[in-house]
Amino acid sequence: MDLKNKRIAALGDSITRGFDGTANLRYNYPQYLSKYYDASVVNLGLNGATIFNDLEQQIENIKDSRYDVIILMIGTNDYGHLDVPLIDIVSKMTSIVRRLISTHPCSKIYASLPLPRYDSGKNANDVVRYADYTFNDLLDKLSTIYSAFQIPYIDWRHYHTEFITDFNFKDMYQDQHVHPNAYTYRRLAFYIGDFIQNN
């Protein structure tokens, strides 16, 4: 899909908002996406947002607007901060995606799995947090949901695997945890835009 002159809604958490661990950056991934691909991008990211508590309201906020493209990028805070069983997260996300498709039948929906996490300086993929599931478990379930609804999605475990790694995350994340710096947001926008244009 050519993104030129397209109207895009970016839904998600602090990574969409452009938070770097200290402040919201003016030049975030939606801003760069707009610049690089000559599109009109509305940034609806909310710091601290979760699938379980916040995504439904973000969907509600755009229900009367028409977008050519809607991008979902959320889930890291459900794993990192909530004591909610994964089965409940999956049920909620499935319901939300179904609703998003029904309320925006003319929009093309794309998704990005959450970026890699590094909690206390360690890769979180196989670490169990508050609700007895690993980060990989969450990524796998989100992949299953997006696949079931035929939503093209980015899985950073397989797409541009050199982007953020165990060896460079301290340079790529401003807080050396999960929030990108300005350079990383720029690359993130390019990778997401390139994925959309080729899928």
XYZ file of N, CA and C in Angstrom:
597
model
N 0.840 -1.206 0.000
C 0.000 0.000 0.000
C 0.874 1.254 0.000
N 0.628 2.140 -0.925
C 1.329 3.415 -0.967
C 0.731 4.321 0.110
N 1.563 4.813 1.011
C 1.073 5.614 2.135
C 0.922 7.097 1.811
N 1.356 7.511 0.650
C 1.291 8.932 0.317
C -0.152 9.431 0.371
N -0.334 10.525 1.136
C -1.640 11.182 1.310
C -2.676 10.329 2.038
N -2.238 9.221 2.624
C -3.169 8.386 3.377
C -3.385 8.971 4.774
N -4.571 8.727 5.322
C -4.887 9.144 6.694
C -4.704 7.936 7.600
N -3.845 8.096 8.591
C -3.441 6.970 9.432
C -3.706 7.288 10.907
N -4.236 6.302 11.634
C -4.392 6.399 13.083
C -3.419 5.427 13.731
N -2.574 5.923 14.624
C -1.618 5.082 15.343
C -2.108 4.913 16.779
N -2.492 3.684 17.123
C -3.005 3.379 18.453
C -1.945 2.633 19.252
N -1.880 2.886 20.544
C -0.905 2.154 21.337
C -0.580 2.809 22.662
N 0.607 2.487 23.142
C 1.040 2.942 24.466
C 2.123 4.004 24.330
N 3.064 4.030 25.277
C 4.086 5.079 25.290
C 5.042 4.991 24.108
N 5.182 3.809 23.508
C 6.056 3.689 22.352
C 5.443 4.432 21.163
N 4.120 4.383 21.059
C 3.435 5.160 20.025
C 3.443 6.642 20.378
N 3.206 6.944 21.642
C 3.187 8.340 22.079
C 4.525 9.016 21.830
N 5.622 8.264 21.991
C 6.952 8.837 21.773
C 7.709 9.103 23.054
N 7.347 8.413 24.119
C 8.021 8.593 25.415
C 9.403 7.947 25.361
N 10.397 8.613 25.935
C 11.750 8.054 25.921
C 12.212 7.616 27.310
N 11.271 7.557 28.236
C 11.609 7.184 29.613
C 11.645 8.387 30.524
N 11.721 9.576 29.935
C 11.746 10.827 30.704
C 10.716 11.823 30.198
N 10.613 11.945 28.884
C 9.712 12.928 28.287
C 9.122 12.386 26.992
N 7.998 12.992 26.591
C 7.418 12.675 25.292
C 8.170 13.454 24.222
N 8.768 12.742 23.287
C 9.530 13.389 22.236
C 8.599 13.936 21.159
N 8.921 15.094 20.656
C 8.126 15.678 19.579
C 8.218 14.815 18.328
N 9.417 14.319 18.071
C 9.611 13.468 16.903
C 9.561 12.007 17.340
N 8.373 11.446 17.229
C 8.098 10.074 17.608
C 7.883 9.252 16.340
N 7.570 7.980 16.479
C 7.439 7.177 15.260
C 6.279 7.628 14.370
N 5.093 8.004 14.910
C 4.049 8.510 14.006
C 4.459 9.793 13.274
N 5.209 10.656 13.962
C 5.667 11.894 13.335
C 6.635 11.597 12.188
N 7.568 10.688 12.433
C 8.503 10.303 11.375
C 7.790 9.564 10.250
N 6.808 8.754 10.584
C 6.039 8.039 9.563
C 5.369 9.031 8.622
N 4.811 10.078 9.203
C 4.178 11.132 8.411
C 5.194 11.816 7.497
N 6.353 12.102 8.047
C 7.396 12.806 7.296
C 7.973 11.947 6.177
N 8.304 10.708 6.489
C 8.964 9.839 5.514
C 8.057 9.415 4.369
N 6.768 9.241 4.677
C 5.863 8.660 3.682
C 4.794 9.635 3.196
N 4.925 10.913 3.585
C 4.007 11.956 3.120
C 2.555 11.580 3.412
N 2.326 11.139 4.647
C 0.987 10.732 5.085
C 0.533 11.633 6.229
N -0.755 11.591 6.516
C -1.317 12.315 7.658
C -1.531 11.307 8.783
N -0.722 11.417 9.835
C -0.751 10.429 10.912
C -1.234 11.068 12.213
N -2.277 10.492 12.781
C -2.805 10.946 14.066
C -2.237 10.030 15.144
N -1.520 10.625 16.092
C -0.901 9.852 17.178
C -1.864 9.770 18.355
N -2.404 8.563 18.589
C -3.351 8.352 19.683
C -2.741 7.514 20.805
N -1.413 7.388 20.795
C -0.733 6.628 21.837
C -0.923 7.266 23.201
N -1.000 6.418 24.216
C -1.221 6.863 25.597
C -0.183 6.216 26.501
N 0.581 7.032 27.198
C 1.593 6.488 28.104
C 0.945 5.554 29.122
N 1.537 4.382 29.264
C 1.039 3.408 30.236
C -0.148 2.585 29.764
N -0.582 2.768 28.527
C -1.784 2.092 28.044
C -1.611 0.573 27.998
N -2.705 -0.117 28.268
C -2.738 -1.571 28.181
C -3.898 -2.006 27.291
N -3.798 -3.223 26.804
C -4.907 -3.813 26.062
C -6.112 -3.932 26.982
N -5.879 -4.421 28.165
C -6.970 -4.767 29.076
C -7.751 -3.549 29.557
N -7.049 -2.431 29.779
C -7.714 -1.272 30.375
C -7.964 -0.092 29.448
N -7.185 0.047 28.375
C -7.203 1.307 27.638
C -7.493 1.232 26.146
N -7.194 0.119 25.510
C -7.308 0.064 24.052
C -8.743 0.235 23.577
N -9.674 -0.293 24.328
C -11.084 -0.166 23.952
C -11.504 1.294 23.845
N -11.020 2.128 24.774
C -11.351 3.550 24.739
C -10.687 4.233 23.547
N -9.475 3.811 23.201
C -8.822 4.383 22.023
C -9.631 4.073 20.768
N -10.165 2.861 20.691
C -11.014 2.481 19.558
C -12.281 3.329 19.545
N -12.843 3.539 20.707
C -14.062 4.354 20.822
C -13.805 5.776 20.328
N -12.619 6.295 20.608
C -12.287 7.675 20.237
C -12.187 7.887 18.725
N -12.016 6.811 17.971
C -11.896 6.975 16.516
C -13.102 6.404 15.765
N -14.138 6.012 16.469
C -15.235 5.282 15.824
C -15.960 6.102 14.757
N -15.976 7.413 14.891
C -16.690 8.245 13.922
C -15.771 8.861 12.866
N -14.509 8.461 12.870
C -13.550 9.027 11.920
C -13.164 7.987 10.878
N -12.810 8.459 9.705
C -12.405 7.557 8.622
C -10.893 7.603 8.464
N -10.296 6.435 8.504
C -8.855 6.307 8.299
C -8.595 5.282 7.209
N -7.567 5.536 6.405
C -7.162 4.556 5.408
C -6.423 3.397 6.065
N -5.658 3.745 7.100
C -4.829 2.755 7.796
C -4.952 2.960 9.301
N -5.052 1.859 10.030
C -5.015 1.879 11.493
C -3.898 0.954 11.942
N -2.997 1.464 12.785
C -1.864 0.680 13.267
C -2.031 0.408 14.758
N -1.953 -0.856 15.136
C -1.997 -1.268 16.543
C -0.593 -1.639 16.998
N -0.167 -1.090 18.131
C 1.123 -1.466 18.711
C 1.001 -1.338 20.229
N 0.646 -2.438 20.877
C 0.334 -2.389 22.296
C 0.492 -3.776 22.909
N 0.673 -3.819 24.215
C 0.740 -5.094 24.925
C 1.848 -5.197 25.952
N 2.902 -4.390 25.782
C 4.040 -4.532 26.688
C 3.670 -4.216 28.140
N 2.742 -3.275 28.345
C 2.363 -2.919 29.715
C 1.446 -3.946 30.362
N 0.696 -4.681 29.567
C -0.109 -5.766 30.124
C 0.812 -6.793 30.781
N 1.890 -7.120 30.062
C 2.878 -8.054 30.605
C 3.659 -7.426 31.764
N 4.084 -6.199 31.582
C 5.007 -5.591 32.538
C 4.393 -5.054 33.804
N 3.073 -4.786 33.790
C 2.490 -4.082 34.941
C 1.203 -4.673 35.513
N 0.529 -5.533 34.747
C -0.779 -6.023 35.210
C -0.730 -7.445 35.748
N -1.525 -7.688 36.768
C -1.691 -9.036 37.304
C -2.989 -9.614 36.747
N -3.056 -9.697 35.421
C -4.252 -10.183 34.721
C -3.863 -11.423 33.932
N -4.581 -12.526 34.096
C -4.242 -13.753 33.365
C -4.220 -13.530 31.857
N -3.314 -14.236 31.197
C -3.154 -14.079 29.753
C -4.440 -14.426 29.012
N -5.189 -15.390 29.496
C -6.435 -15.764 28.823
C -7.417 -14.593 28.784
N -7.389 -13.750 29.815
C -8.265 -12.570 29.843
C -7.773 -11.486 28.893
N -6.454 -11.352 28.779
C -5.882 -10.401 27.816
C -6.266 -10.827 26.401
N -6.159 -12.116 26.131
C -6.485 -12.647 24.798
C -7.957 -12.427 24.477
N -8.816 -12.695 25.445
C -10.254 -12.505 25.236
C -10.579 -11.044 24.949
N -9.970 -10.163 25.710
C -10.198 -8.725 25.530
C -9.705 -8.268 24.159
N -8.504 -8.693 23.782
C -7.934 -8.266 22.509
C -8.752 -8.801 21.344
N -9.205 -10.016 21.441
C -10.019 -10.599 20.378
C -11.298 -9.797 20.185
N -11.931 -9.436 21.279
C -13.160 -8.641 21.219
C -12.899 -7.262 20.619
N -11.791 -6.647 21.017
C -11.450 -5.307 20.529
C -11.143 -5.321 19.037
N -10.379 -6.294 18.593
C -10.040 -6.375 17.165
C -11.299 -6.615 16.335
N -12.163 -7.477 16.817
C -13.423 -7.740 16.105
C -14.241 -6.446 15.984
N -14.269 -5.683 17.060
C -15.012 -4.420 17.051
C -14.357 -3.400 16.127
N -13.038 -3.342 16.140
C -12.315 -2.402 15.281
C -12.609 -2.685 13.810
N -12.617 -3.945 13.454
C -12.896 -4.324 12.066
C -14.328 -3.961 11.678
N -15.266 -4.179 12.575
C -16.670 -3.904 12.256
C -16.973 -2.414 12.188
N -16.283 -1.614 12.997
C -16.548 -0.167 12.996
C -15.727 0.583 11.948
N -14.710 -0.060 11.389
C -13.873 0.572 10.360
C -13.683 -0.392 9.193
N -14.760 -0.761 8.535
C -14.679 -1.767 7.462
C -13.868 -1.319 6.249
N -13.689 -0.014 6.081
C -12.943 0.488 4.924
C -11.474 0.753 5.241
N -11.085 0.573 6.493
C -9.697 0.811 6.898
C -8.881 -0.465 6.783
N -7.628 -0.312 6.392
C -6.699 -1.435 6.403
C -5.988 -1.416 7.749
N -6.070 -2.522 8.473
C -5.492 -2.599 9.816
C -4.164 -3.346 9.759
N -3.168 -2.769 10.403
C -1.855 -3.391 10.552
C -1.513 -3.417 12.035
N -0.625 -4.306 12.404
C -0.230 -4.391 13.811
C 1.268 -4.609 13.928
N 1.790 -4.188 15.047
C 3.170 -4.482 15.405
C 3.154 -5.097 16.790
N 3.802 -6.237 16.944
C 3.980 -6.767 18.288
C 4.857 -5.799 19.071
N 4.763 -5.820 20.389
C 5.623 -4.939 21.194
C 7.102 -5.159 20.892
N 7.864 -4.090 21.021
C 9.312 -4.183 20.864
C 9.901 -5.047 21.981
N 11.107 -5.583 21.781
C 11.760 -6.365 22.837
C 11.850 -5.574 24.135
N 11.702 -6.293 25.246
C 11.799 -5.685 26.583
C 13.085 -6.135 27.264
N 13.622 -5.215 28.071
C 14.780 -5.546 28.890
C 14.498 -5.048 30.301
N 14.083 -5.956 31.158
C 13.750 -5.617 32.540
C 14.960 -5.908 33.421
N 15.391 -4.889 34.154
C 16.586 -5.003 35.010
C 17.797 -5.467 34.203
N 17.882 -4.971 32.964
C 19.034 -5.256 32.133
C 19.037 -6.617 31.466
N 17.916 -7.358 31.573
C 17.862 -8.705 31.003
C 16.716 -8.833 30.008
N 16.940 -9.618 28.960
C 15.905 -9.900 27.975
C 14.716 -10.559 28.677
N 13.516 -10.013 28.438
C 12.326 -10.466 29.157
C 11.592 -11.615 28.479
N 12.054 -12.059 27.324
C 11.285 -13.017 26.530
C 10.803 -14.235 27.306
N 11.663 -14.803 28.125
C 11.312 -16.039 28.826
C 11.129 -15.839 30.323
N 10.897 -14.604 30.720
C 10.725 -14.285 32.145
C 9.242 -14.213 32.494
N 8.855 -14.892 33.563
C 7.483 -14.833 34.060
C 7.343 -13.620 34.963
N 6.323 -12.798 34.702
C 6.098 -11.624 35.539
C 4.922 -11.854 36.472
N 4.001 -10.896 36.557
C 2.977 -10.891 37.592
C 1.847 -11.889 37.389
N 1.599 -12.294 36.154
C 0.403 -13.108 35.897
C 0.743 -14.486 35.317
N 1.905 -15.003 35.655
C 2.279 -16.378 35.338
C 2.360 -16.651 33.834
N 2.861 -15.687 33.075
C 3.165 -15.933 31.666
C 4.392 -15.121 31.280
N 5.076 -15.564 30.239
C 6.283 -14.873 29.785
C 5.932 -13.848 28.710
N 6.896 -13.012 28.398
C 6.701 -12.038 27.321
C 6.504 -12.767 25.992
N 7.254 -13.827 25.772
C 7.074 -14.631 24.565
C 5.660 -15.214 24.488
N 5.118 -15.623 25.616
C 3.749 -16.146 25.630
C 2.774 -15.092 25.108
N 2.950 -13.859 25.569
C 2.089 -12.769 25.111
C 2.256 -12.537 23.615
N 3.501 -12.475 23.147
C 3.763 -12.241 21.729
C 3.145 -13.344 20.866
N 3.244 -14.575 21.328
C 2.669 -15.693 20.581
C 1.146 -15.582 20.493
N 0.511 -15.188 21.574
C -0.954 -15.075 21.583
C -1.425 -13.918 20.704
N -0.716 -12.799 20.762
C -1.074 -11.676 19.898
C -0.896 -12.060 18.430
N 0.157 -12.802 18.133
C 0.378 -13.277 16.764
C -0.793 -14.132 16.296
N -1.276 -14.988 17.167
C -2.398 -15.865 16.828
C -3.662 -15.057 16.539
N -3.895 -14.023 17.337
C -5.078 -13.174 17.133
C -4.988 -12.447 15.798
N -3.856 -11.802 15.544
C -3.709 -11.051 14.296
C -3.819 -11.982 13.087
N -3.239 -13.153 13.184
C -3.328 -14.118 12.085
C -4.772 -14.552 11.850
N -5.509 -14.780 12.929
C -6.894 -15.233 12.813
C -7.759 -14.212 12.088
N -7.460 -12.937 12.281
C -8.229 -11.873 11.629
C -7.568 -11.391 10.334
N -6.524 -12.090 9.925
C -5.795 -11.759 8.685
C -5.264 -10.326 8.692
N -4.774 -9.922 9.845
C -4.154 -8.609 9.994
C -2.642 -8.769 9.808
N -2.064 -8.106 8.818
C -0.598 -8.176 8.672
C 0.073 -7.576 9.914
N 1.059 -8.273 10.436
C 1.683 -7.783 11.664
C 3.192 -8.008 11.637
N 3.880 -7.155 12.397
C 5.328 -7.251 12.548
C 5.635 -8.023 13.819
N 6.459 -9.033 13.673
C 6.982 -9.767 14.821
C 8.481 -9.499 14.848
N 8.919 -8.686 15.805
C 10.316 -8.253 15.836
C 11.271 -9.395 16.141
N 10.756 -10.556 16.517
C 11.603 -11.728 16.702
C 12.071 -12.283 15.357
N 11.365 -11.859 14.275
C 11.679 -12.374 12.945
C 11.868 -11.281 11.894
N 11.435 -10.068 12.187
C 11.489 -8.960 11.224
C 12.560 -7.975 11.671
N 13.551 -7.750 10.823
C 14.690 -6.880 11.169
C 15.232 -7.245 12.547
N 15.678 -8.469 12.645
C 16.157 -8.984 13.934
C 17.400 -8.266 14.444
N 18.040 -7.496 13.567
C 19.215 -6.727 13.983
C 18.839 -5.381 14.614
N 17.559 -5.048 14.596
C 17.102 -3.726 15.031
C 17.411 -3.489 16.510
N 16.819 -4.276 17.388
C 17.069 -4.163 18.826
C 17.427 -5.550 19.334
N 18.612 -5.680 19.878
C 19.133 -6.984 20.282
C 19.698 -6.934 21.704
N 20.085 -8.120 22.177
C 20.720 -8.203 23.497
C 22.038 -7.442 23.529
N 22.594 -7.166 22.359
C 23.904 -6.510 22.295
C 23.822 -4.996 22.111
N 22.687 -4.499 21.587
C 22.628 -3.058 21.316
C 21.514 -2.322 22.056
N 20.713 -3.021 22.867
C 19.534 -2.377 23.463
C 19.889 -1.176 24.328
N 21.052 -1.171 24.936
C 21.430 -0.031 25.780
C 21.664 1.224 24.950
N 22.030 1.038 23.701
C 22.204 2.164 22.782
C 20.893 2.560 22.117
N 19.991 1.616 21.952
C 18.739 1.860 21.232
C 17.633 2.393 22.121
N 17.664 2.034 23.388
C 16.644 2.482 24.342
C 17.206 3.585 25.230
N 16.513 4.711 25.264
C 16.968 5.837 26.081
C 17.073 5.447 27.548
N 16.105 4.614 28.013
C 16.111 4.190 29.413
C 16.725 2.802 29.596
N 17.319 2.260 28.523
C 17.924 0.926 28.535
C 16.943 -0.129 29.041
N 15.686 0.081 28.712
C 14.619 -0.786 29.236
C 13.619 -1.138 28.134
N 12.843 -0.120 27.698
C 11.841 -0.391 26.668
C 11.519 0.834 25.812
N 11.947 2.012 26.237
C 11.589 3.243 25.529
C 12.706 3.711 24.597
N 12.402 3.800 23.300
C 13.419 4.183 22.312
C 13.935 5.608 22.488
N 15.139 5.831 21.952
C 15.643 7.196 21.827
C 15.212 7.731 20.461
N 15.589 8.961 20.160
C 15.129 9.599 18.921
C 15.585 8.826 17.682
N 16.808 8.353 17.697
C 17.325 7.587 16.563
C 16.504 6.317 16.332
N 16.175 5.631 17.420
C 15.422 4.382 17.317
C 14.006 4.632 16.837
N 13.381 5.716 17.297
C 12.045 6.066 16.799
C 12.064 6.315 15.286
N 13.121 6.923 14.826
C 13.254 7.195 13.397
C 13.302 5.877 12.607
N 14.118 4.959 13.057
C 14.213 3.662 12.390
C 12.913 2.884 12.515
N 12.272 2.963 13.663
C 11.002 2.273 13.866
C 9.976 2.730 12.840
N 9.900 4.035 12.622
C 8.960 4.578 11.634
C 9.266 4.039 10.243
N 10.531 3.994 9.897
C 10.903 3.497 8.573
C 10.522 2.034 8.405
N 10.797 1.224 9.416
C 10.495 -0.211 9.326
C 8.996 -0.468 9.258
N 8.234 0.267 10.064
C 6.778 0.077 10.037
C 6.215 0.530 8.691
N 6.654 1.675 8.217
C 6.179 2.171 6.922
C 6.546 1.236 5.785
N 7.753 0.731 5.808
C 8.193 -0.199 4.772
C 7.371 -1.486 4.805
N 7.071 -1.947 5.997
C 6.255 -3.169 6.143
C 4.864 -2.943 5.543
N 4.262 -1.812 5.870
C 2.919 -1.531 5.349
C 2.938 -1.430 3.831
N 3.929 -0.743 3.307
C 3.975 -0.564 1.848
C 4.196 -1.882 1.096
N 4.746 -2.861 1.782
C 5.033 -4.139 1.129
C 4.083 -5.252 1.537
N 3.044 -4.921 2.301
C 2.064 -5.927 2.725
C 0.660 -5.365 2.511
